[in-house]
Short mmCIF file of C-alpha atoms and ligand atoms in Angstrom, two decimals:
data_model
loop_
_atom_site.label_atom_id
_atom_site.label_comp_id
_atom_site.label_asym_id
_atom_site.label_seq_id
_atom_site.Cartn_x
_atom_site.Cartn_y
_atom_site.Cartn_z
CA UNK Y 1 15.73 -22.28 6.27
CA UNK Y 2 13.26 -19.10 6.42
CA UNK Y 3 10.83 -17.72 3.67
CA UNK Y 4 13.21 -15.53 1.67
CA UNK Y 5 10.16 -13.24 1.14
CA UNK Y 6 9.45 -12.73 4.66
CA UNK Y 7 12.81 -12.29 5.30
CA UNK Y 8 12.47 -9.53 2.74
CA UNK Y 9 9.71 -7.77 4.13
CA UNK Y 10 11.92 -7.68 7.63
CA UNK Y 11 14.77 -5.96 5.30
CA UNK Y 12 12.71 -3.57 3.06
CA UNK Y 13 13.74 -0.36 4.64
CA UNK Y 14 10.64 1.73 5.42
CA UNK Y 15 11.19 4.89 3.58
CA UNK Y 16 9.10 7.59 5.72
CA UNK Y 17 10.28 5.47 9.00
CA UNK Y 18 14.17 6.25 8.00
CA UNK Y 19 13.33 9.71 7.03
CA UNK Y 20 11.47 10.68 10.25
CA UNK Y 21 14.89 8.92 11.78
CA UNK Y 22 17.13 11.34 10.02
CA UNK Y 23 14.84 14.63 11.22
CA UNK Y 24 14.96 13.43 14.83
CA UNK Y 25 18.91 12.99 14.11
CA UNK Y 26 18.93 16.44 12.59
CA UNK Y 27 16.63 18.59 15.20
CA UNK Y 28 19.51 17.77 17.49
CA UNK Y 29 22.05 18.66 15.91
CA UNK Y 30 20.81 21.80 14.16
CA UNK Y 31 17.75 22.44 16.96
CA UNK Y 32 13.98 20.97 16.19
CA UNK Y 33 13.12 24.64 14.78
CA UNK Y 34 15.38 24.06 11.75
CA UNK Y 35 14.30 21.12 10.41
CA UNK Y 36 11.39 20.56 8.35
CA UNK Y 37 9.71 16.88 9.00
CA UNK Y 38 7.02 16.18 6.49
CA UNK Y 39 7.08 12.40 6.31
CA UNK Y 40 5.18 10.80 8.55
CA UNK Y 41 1.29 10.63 8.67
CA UNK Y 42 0.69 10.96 12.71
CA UNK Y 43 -1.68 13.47 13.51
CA UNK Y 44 0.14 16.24 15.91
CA UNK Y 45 -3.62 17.35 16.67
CA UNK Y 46 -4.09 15.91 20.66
CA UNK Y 47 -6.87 13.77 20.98
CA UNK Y 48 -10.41 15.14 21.85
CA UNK Y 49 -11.26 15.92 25.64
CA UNK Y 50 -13.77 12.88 25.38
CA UNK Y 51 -10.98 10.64 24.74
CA UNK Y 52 -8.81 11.33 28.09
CA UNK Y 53 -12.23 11.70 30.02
CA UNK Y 54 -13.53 8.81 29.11
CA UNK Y 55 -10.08 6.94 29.92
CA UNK Y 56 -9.79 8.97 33.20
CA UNK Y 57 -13.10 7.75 34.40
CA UNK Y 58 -13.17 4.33 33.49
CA UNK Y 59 -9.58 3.87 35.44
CA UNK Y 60 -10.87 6.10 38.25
CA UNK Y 61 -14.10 4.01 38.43
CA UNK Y 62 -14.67 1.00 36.61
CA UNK Y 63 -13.95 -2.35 38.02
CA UNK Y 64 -10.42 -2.51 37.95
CA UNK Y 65 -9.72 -6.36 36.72
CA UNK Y 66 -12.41 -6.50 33.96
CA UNK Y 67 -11.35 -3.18 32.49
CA UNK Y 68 -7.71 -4.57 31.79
CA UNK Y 69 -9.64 -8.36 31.18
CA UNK Y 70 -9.43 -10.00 27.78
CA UNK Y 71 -12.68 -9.70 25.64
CA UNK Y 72 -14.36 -11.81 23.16
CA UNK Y 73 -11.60 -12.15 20.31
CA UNK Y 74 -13.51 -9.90 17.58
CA UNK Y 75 -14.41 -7.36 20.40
CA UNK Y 76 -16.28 -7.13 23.92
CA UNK Y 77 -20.55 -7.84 22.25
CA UNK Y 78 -21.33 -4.67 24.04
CA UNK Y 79 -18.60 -2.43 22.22
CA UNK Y 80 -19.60 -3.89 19.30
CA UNK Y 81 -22.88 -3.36 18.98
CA UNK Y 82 -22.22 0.26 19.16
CA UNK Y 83 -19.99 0.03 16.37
CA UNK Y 84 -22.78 -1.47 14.45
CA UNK Y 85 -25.22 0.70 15.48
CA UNK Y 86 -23.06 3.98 14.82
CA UNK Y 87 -22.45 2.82 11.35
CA UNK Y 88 -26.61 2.19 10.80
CA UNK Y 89 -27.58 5.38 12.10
CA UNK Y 90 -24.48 7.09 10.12
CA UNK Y 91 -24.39 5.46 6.47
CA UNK Y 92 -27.84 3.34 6.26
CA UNK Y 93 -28.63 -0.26 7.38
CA UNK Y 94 -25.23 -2.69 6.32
CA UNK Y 95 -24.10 -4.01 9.15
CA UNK Y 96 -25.16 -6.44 12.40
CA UNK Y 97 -22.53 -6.84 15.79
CA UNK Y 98 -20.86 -9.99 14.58
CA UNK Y 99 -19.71 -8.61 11.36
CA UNK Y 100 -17.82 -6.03 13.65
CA UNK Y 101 -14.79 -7.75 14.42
CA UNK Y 102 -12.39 -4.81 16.78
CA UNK Y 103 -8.73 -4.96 15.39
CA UNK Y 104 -5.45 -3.28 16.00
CA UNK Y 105 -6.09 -0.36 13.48
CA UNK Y 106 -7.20 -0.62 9.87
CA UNK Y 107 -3.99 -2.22 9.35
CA UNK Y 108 -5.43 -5.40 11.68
CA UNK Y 109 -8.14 -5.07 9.68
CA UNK Y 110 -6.64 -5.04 6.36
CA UNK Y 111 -4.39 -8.19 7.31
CA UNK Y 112 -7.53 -10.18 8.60
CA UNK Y 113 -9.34 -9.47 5.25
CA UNK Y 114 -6.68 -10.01 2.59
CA UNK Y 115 -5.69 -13.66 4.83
CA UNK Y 116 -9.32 -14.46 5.10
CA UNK Y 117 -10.52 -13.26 1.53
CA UNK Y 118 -7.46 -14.92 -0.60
CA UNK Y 119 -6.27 -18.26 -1.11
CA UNK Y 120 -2.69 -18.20 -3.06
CA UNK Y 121 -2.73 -17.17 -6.64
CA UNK Y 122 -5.81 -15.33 -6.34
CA UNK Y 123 -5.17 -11.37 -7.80
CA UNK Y 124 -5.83 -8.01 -5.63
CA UNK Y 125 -5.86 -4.88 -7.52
CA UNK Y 126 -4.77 -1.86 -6.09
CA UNK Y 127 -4.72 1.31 -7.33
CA UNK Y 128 -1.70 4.24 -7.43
CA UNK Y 129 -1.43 6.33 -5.63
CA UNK Y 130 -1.32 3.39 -2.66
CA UNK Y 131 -0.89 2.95 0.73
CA UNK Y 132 2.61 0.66 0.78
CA UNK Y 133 1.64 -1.64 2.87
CA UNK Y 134 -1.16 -3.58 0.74
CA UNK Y 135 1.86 -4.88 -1.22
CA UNK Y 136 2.96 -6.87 1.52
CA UNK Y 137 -0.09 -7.85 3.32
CA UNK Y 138 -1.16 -9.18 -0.63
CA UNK Y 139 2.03 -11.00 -1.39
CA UNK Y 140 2.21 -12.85 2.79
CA UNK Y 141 -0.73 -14.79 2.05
CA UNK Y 142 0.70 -15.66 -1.43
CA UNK Y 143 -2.00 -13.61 -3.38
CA UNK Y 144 -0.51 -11.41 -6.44
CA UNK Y 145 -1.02 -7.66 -6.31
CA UNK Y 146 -2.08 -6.10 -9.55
CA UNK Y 147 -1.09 -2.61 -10.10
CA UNK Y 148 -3.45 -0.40 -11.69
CA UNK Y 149 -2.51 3.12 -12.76
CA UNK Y 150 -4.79 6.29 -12.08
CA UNK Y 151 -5.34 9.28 -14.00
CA UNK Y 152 -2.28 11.25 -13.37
CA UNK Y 153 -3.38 15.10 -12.82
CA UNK Y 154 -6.81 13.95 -10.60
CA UNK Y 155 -5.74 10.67 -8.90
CA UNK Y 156 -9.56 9.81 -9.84
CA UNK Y 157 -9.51 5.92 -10.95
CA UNK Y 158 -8.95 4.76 -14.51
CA UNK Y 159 -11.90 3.27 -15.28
CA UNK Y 160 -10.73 1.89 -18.76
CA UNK Y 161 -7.97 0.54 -17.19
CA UNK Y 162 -9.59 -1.05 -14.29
CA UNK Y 163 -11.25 -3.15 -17.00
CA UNK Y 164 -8.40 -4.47 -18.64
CA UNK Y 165 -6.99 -5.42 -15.24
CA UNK Y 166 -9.65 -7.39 -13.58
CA UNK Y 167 -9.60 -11.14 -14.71
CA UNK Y 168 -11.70 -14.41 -13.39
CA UNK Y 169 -8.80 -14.13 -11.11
CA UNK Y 170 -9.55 -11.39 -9.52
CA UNK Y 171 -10.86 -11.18 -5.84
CA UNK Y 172 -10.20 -7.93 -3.72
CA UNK Y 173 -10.30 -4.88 -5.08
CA UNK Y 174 -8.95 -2.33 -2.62
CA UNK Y 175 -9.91 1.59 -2.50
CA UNK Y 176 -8.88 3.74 -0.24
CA UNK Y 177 -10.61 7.26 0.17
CA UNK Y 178 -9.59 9.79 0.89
CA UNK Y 179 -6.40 8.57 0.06
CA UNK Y 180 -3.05 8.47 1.36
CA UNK Y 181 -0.93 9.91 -0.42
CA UNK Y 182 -2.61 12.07 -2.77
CA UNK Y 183 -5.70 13.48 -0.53
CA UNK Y 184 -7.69 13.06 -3.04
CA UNK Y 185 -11.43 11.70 -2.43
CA UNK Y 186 -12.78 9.49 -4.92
CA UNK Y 187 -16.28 11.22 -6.17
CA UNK Y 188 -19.01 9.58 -6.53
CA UNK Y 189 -19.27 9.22 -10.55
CA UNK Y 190 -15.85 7.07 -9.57
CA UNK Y 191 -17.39 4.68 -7.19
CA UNK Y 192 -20.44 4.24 -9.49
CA UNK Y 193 -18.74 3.41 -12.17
CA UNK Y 194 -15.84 1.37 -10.46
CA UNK Y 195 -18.71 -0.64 -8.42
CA UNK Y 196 -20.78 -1.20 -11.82
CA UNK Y 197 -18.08 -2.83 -13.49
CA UNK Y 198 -17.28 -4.67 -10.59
CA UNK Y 199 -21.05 -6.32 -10.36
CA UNK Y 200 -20.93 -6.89 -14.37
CA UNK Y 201 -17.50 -9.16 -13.76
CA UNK Y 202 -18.95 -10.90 -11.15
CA UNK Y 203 -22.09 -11.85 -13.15
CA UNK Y 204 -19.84 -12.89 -16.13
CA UNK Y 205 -17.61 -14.64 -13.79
CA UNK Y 206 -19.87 -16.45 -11.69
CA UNK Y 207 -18.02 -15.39 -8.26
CA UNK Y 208 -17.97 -12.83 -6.05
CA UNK Y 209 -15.35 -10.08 -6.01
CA UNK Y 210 -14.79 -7.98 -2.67
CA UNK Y 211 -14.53 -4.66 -2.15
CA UNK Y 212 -12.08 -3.79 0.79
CA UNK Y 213 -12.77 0.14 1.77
CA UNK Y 214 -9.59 1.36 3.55
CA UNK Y 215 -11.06 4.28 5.53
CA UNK Y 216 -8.60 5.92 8.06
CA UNK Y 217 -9.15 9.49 6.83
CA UNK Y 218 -12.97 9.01 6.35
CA UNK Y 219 -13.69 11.89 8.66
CA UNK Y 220 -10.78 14.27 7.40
CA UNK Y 221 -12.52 15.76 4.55
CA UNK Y 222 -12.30 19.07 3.73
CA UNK Y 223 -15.25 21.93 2.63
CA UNK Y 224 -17.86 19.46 3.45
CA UNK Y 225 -16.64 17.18 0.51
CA UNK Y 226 -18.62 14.28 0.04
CA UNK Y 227 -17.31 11.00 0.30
CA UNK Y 228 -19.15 8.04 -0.62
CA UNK Y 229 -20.12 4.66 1.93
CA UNK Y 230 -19.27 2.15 -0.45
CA UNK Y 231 -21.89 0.12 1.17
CA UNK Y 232 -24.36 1.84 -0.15
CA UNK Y 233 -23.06 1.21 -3.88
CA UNK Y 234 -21.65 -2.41 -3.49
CA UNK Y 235 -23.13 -5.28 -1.38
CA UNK Y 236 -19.65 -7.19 -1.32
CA UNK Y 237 -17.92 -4.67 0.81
CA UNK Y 238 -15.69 -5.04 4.04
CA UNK Y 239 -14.91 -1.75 5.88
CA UNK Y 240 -11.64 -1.03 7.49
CA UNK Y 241 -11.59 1.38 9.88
CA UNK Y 242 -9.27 3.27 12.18
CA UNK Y 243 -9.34 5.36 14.70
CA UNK Y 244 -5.80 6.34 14.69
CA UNK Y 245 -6.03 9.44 12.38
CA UNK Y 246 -9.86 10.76 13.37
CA UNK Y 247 -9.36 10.23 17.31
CA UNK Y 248 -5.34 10.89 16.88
CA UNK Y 249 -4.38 7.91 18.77
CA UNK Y 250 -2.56 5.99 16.83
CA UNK Y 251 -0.32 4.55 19.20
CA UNK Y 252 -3.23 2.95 21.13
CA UNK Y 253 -4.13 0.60 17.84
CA UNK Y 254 -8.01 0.64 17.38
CA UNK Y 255 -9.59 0.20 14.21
CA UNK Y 256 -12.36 -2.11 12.92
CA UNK Y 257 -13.59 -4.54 10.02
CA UNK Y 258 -17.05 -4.14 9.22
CA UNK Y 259 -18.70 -6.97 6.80
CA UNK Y 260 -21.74 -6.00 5.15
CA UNK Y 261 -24.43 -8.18 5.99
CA UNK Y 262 -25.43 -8.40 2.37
CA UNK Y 263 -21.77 -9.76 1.50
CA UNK Y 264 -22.03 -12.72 -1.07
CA UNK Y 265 -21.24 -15.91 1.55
CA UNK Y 266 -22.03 -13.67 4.67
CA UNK Y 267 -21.69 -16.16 7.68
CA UNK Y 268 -18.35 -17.48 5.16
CA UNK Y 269 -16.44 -14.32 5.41
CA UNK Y 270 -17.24 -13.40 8.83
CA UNK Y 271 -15.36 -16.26 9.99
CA UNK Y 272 -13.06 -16.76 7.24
CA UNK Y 273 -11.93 -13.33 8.45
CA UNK Y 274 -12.44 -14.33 12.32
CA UNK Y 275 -9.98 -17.39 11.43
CA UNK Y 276 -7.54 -15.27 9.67
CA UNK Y 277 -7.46 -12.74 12.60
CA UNK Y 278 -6.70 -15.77 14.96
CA UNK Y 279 -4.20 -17.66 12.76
CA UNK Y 280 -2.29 -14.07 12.95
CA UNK Y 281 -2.18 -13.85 16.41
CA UNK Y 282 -4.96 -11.33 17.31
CA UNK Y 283 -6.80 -11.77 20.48
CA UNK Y 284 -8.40 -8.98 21.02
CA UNK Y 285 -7.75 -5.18 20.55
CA UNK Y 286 -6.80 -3.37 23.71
CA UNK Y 287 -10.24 -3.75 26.56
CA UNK Y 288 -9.47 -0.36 28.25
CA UNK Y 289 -9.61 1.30 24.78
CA UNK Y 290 -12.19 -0.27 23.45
CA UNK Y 291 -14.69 0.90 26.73
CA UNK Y 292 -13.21 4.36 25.40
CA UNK Y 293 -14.25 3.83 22.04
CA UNK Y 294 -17.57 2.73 22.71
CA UNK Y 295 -18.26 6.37 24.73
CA UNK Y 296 -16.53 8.16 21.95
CA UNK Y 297 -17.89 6.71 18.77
CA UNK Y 298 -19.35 9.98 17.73
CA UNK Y 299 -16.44 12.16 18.21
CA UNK Y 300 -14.29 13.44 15.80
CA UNK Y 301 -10.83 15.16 15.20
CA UNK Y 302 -10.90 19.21 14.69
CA UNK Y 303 -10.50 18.83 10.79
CA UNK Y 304 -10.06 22.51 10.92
CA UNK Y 305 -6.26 21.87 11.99
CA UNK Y 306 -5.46 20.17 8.95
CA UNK Y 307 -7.49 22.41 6.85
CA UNK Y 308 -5.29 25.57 8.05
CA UNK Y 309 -2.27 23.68 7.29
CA UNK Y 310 -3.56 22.27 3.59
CA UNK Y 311 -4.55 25.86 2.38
CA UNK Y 312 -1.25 27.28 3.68
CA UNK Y 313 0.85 24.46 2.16
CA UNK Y 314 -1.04 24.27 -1.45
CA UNK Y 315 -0.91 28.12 -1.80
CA UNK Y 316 2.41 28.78 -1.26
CA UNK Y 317 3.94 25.94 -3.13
CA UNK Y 318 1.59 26.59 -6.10
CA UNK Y 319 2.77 30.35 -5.85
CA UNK Y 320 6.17 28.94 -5.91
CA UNK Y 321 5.66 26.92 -9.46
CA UNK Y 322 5.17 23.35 -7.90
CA UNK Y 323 2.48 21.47 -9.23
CA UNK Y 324 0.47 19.45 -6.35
CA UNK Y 325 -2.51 17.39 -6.10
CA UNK Y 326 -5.65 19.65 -4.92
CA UNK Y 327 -5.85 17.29 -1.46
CA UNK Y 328 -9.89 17.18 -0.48
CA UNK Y 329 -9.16 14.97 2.58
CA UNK Y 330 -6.56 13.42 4.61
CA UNK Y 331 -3.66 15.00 5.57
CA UNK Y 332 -1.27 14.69 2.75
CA UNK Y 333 -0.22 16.90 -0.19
CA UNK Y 334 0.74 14.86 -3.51
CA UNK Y 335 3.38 17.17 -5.39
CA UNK Y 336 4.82 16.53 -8.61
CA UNK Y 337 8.69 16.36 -8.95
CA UNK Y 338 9.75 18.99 -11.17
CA UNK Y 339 12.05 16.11 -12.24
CA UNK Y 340 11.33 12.75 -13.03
CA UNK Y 341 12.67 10.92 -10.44
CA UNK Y 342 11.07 11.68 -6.40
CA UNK Y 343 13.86 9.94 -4.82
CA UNK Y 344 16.39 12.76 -6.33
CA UNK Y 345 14.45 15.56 -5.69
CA UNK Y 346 13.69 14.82 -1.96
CA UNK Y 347 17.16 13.86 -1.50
CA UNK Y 348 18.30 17.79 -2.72
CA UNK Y 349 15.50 18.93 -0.41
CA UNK Y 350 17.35 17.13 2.88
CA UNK Y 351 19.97 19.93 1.72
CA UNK Y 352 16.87 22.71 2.84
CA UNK Y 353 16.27 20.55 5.77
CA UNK Y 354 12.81 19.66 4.11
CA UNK Y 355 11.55 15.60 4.95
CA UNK Y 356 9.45 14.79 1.83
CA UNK Y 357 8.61 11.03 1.18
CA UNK Y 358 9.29 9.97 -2.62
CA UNK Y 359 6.20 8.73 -4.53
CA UNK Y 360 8.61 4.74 -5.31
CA UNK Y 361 6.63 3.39 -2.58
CA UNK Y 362 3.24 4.49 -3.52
CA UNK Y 363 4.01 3.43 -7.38
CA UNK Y 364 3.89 7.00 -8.76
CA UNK Y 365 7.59 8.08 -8.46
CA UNK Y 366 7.36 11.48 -9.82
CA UNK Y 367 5.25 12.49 -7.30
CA UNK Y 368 6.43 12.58 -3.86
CA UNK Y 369 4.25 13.31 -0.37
CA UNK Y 370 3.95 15.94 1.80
CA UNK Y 371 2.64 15.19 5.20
CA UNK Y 372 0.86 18.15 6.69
CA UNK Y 373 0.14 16.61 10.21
CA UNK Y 374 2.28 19.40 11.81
CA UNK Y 375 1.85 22.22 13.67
CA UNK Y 376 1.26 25.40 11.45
CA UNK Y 377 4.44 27.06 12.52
CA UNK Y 378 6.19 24.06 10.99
CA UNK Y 379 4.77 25.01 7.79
CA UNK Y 380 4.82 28.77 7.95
CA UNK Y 381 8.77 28.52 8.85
CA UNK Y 382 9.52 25.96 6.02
CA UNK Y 383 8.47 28.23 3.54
CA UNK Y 384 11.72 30.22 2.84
CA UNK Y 385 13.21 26.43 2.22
CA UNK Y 386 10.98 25.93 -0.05
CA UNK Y 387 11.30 28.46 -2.40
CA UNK Y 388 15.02 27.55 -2.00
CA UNK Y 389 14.36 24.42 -3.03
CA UNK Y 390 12.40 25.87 -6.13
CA UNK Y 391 14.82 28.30 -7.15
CA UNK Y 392 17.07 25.10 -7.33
CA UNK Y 393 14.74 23.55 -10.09
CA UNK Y 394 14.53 27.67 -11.79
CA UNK Y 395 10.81 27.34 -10.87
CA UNK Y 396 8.56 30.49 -9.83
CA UNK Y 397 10.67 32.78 -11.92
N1 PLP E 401 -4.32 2.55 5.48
C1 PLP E 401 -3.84 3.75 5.14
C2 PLP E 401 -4.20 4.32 3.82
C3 PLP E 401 -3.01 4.45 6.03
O1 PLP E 401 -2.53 5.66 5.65
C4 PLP E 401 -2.69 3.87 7.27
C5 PLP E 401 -1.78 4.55 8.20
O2 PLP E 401 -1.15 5.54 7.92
C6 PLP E 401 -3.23 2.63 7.58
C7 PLP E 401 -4.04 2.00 6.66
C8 PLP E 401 -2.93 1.96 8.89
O3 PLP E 401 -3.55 2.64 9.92
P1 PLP E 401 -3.60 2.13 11.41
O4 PLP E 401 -2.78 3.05 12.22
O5 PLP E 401 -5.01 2.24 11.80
O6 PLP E 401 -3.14 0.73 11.44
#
């Protein structure tokens, strides 16, 4: 009677979701300060002054019905533009207003590209350590996701294996930088040479292939790391954005495709991905939001939050004879289990109290995640569970 697969989807228990369940269910009955949440990825930093300014004023004195109006579905022009513009000015010249199309978060925008992009047996390859919910978004639209492996130790991509993956069938390719869960940002040797095989397949395969840039952490990169505008590199790109992480307002949904104007089939994917967005429902992203957006576009997150917390975290667990991921960006620490299955060694460290998310989900499952979107205290008190939790494995001795 229903799609057994979406019915599927409904039941798949979300791992981090469940485990942030527990620590609420715990902080009450052992009190917040003894219980250690790591898993999930929503920043605890409050949202620049510019946000709640910019709301306060435009509900103190705009006009009151068009500020809660609908817009345009892809976005109100205006707002647009100044997403386009922003981008110019930031990365080089890619992108023009309509290939802005305003969704609810990357994830809107992720949805509205994979829909648009794929027709049903096409292949998407995504790359571990990955953001669970490409799986889903791939397999909805009856496209088949192809798992490709990264270089354990860096969590740079596999080049050699890249190239045995990608067929004629082949048509998204999905990075996601820096990258939840590992932190790590791709460098630019990576995107070079993941970008120059991509243009030599398309040649040999007469079609294009699309690169789909999953960019929610693009500001949150530590020590002034460098991470690449895949624009620049690859013509056949689509940006998804969000503002969730870099503006910490997650709740409020605002993100953003951007199509390069140079895309292979340009006025073709704009509203192949228009279409998509409207056959799932999307009519446009908040109004009152996007008005804030539009005077905020510049601002940014204090990244020195998260970089506190990172150099406290990685320190004192690598003191303590864990092995993690060196993060560059995001807000997430990628630690190896000291056995080889996550899912048992986050389930002994509920016994400390400590929420960490096994790597299952994110197809690496001896590495689990850390989330470090907490407040420093949260870290600095964990620590004694921690090196419980080590002395349980006989590590640090
Ligand atoms: N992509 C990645 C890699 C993420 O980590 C997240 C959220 O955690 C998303 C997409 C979805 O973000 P949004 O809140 O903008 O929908």
């Amino acid at each position: 009677m229903f799609s057994q697969e979406i019915i599927d989807f409904g039941r798949k228990p979300n791992v981090i979701r469940d485990l942030s369940a527990y620590a609420g269910k715990r902080k009450q009955e052992i009190g917040a300060e003894n219980v250690f949440d790591f898993s999930i990825g929503s920043p605890n930093v409050p949202a620049p002054k510019e946000v709640h300014e910019a709301m306060m004023d435009l509900i103190r004195n705009a006009d009151p019905v068009a500020i809660h109006a609908y817009t345009g579905a892809a976005g109100d022009p205006s707002v647009r533009k100044i997403i386009a513009e922003h981008i110019n000015q930031s990365f080089g010249d890619h992108v023009e207003p309509r290939g802005i199309y305003i969704t609810a978060g990357a994830s809107g925008a992720i949805a509205a590209a994979l829909k648009g992009l794929t027709i049903p047996g096409d292949e998407v390859i995504i790359f571990t350590p990955h953001y669970m919910e490409y799986l889903i978004y791939t397999q909805a639209y009856g496209a088949k996701p192809v798992i490709v492996q990264s270089m354990e130790d860096t969590f740079q991509i596999d080049v050699d294996r890249f190239a045995d993956a990608i067929t004629e069938k082949t048509k998204v390719v999905i990075l996601n930088s820096p990258n939840n869960p590992s932190g790590v940002i791709y460098t630019e040797r990576t995107i070079k040479a993941v970008t120059d095989l991509m243009k030599q397949k398309q040649a040999e395969y007469g079609h294009p292939i699309f690169l789909l840039s999953d960019e929610p952490y693009r500001e949150l990169a530590y020590d002034n790391a460098f991470v690449p505008y895949l624009m620049n590199y690859y013509d056949n790109t689509l940006v998804c954005y969000s503002y969730s992480k870099t503006l910490s307002i997650p709740g409020e949904r605002m993100g953003y495709l951007a199509i390069c104007k140079r895309c292979a089939a340009y006025r073709d994917v704009v509203d192949t991905c228009a279409g998509a967005a409207r056959a799932l429902g999307h009519i446009c992203a908040s109004n009152l939001y996007q008005r804030v957006i539009a005077r905020c576009v510049d601002v940014v997150a204090d990244v020195s939050y998260y970089k506190r917390n990172r150099d406290l975290l990685v320190s004192s667990l690598e003191n303590m004879g864990f092995t993690c991921v060196h993060p560059d960006g995001a807000f997430y620490l990628f630690m190896k289990s000291p056995v080889p299955d996550s899912m048992e060694f986050c389930q002994k460290a509920k016994e400390f109290e400590l929420m960490l998310v096994p790597g299952h989900d994110f197809g690496v499952p001896n590495y689990l995640r850390v989330s470090y979107c907490v407040a420093y205290e949260t870290i600095r008190n964990s620590l004694p569970a921690f090196s419980k939790l080590a002395a349980a494995y006989g590590l640090g001795k």
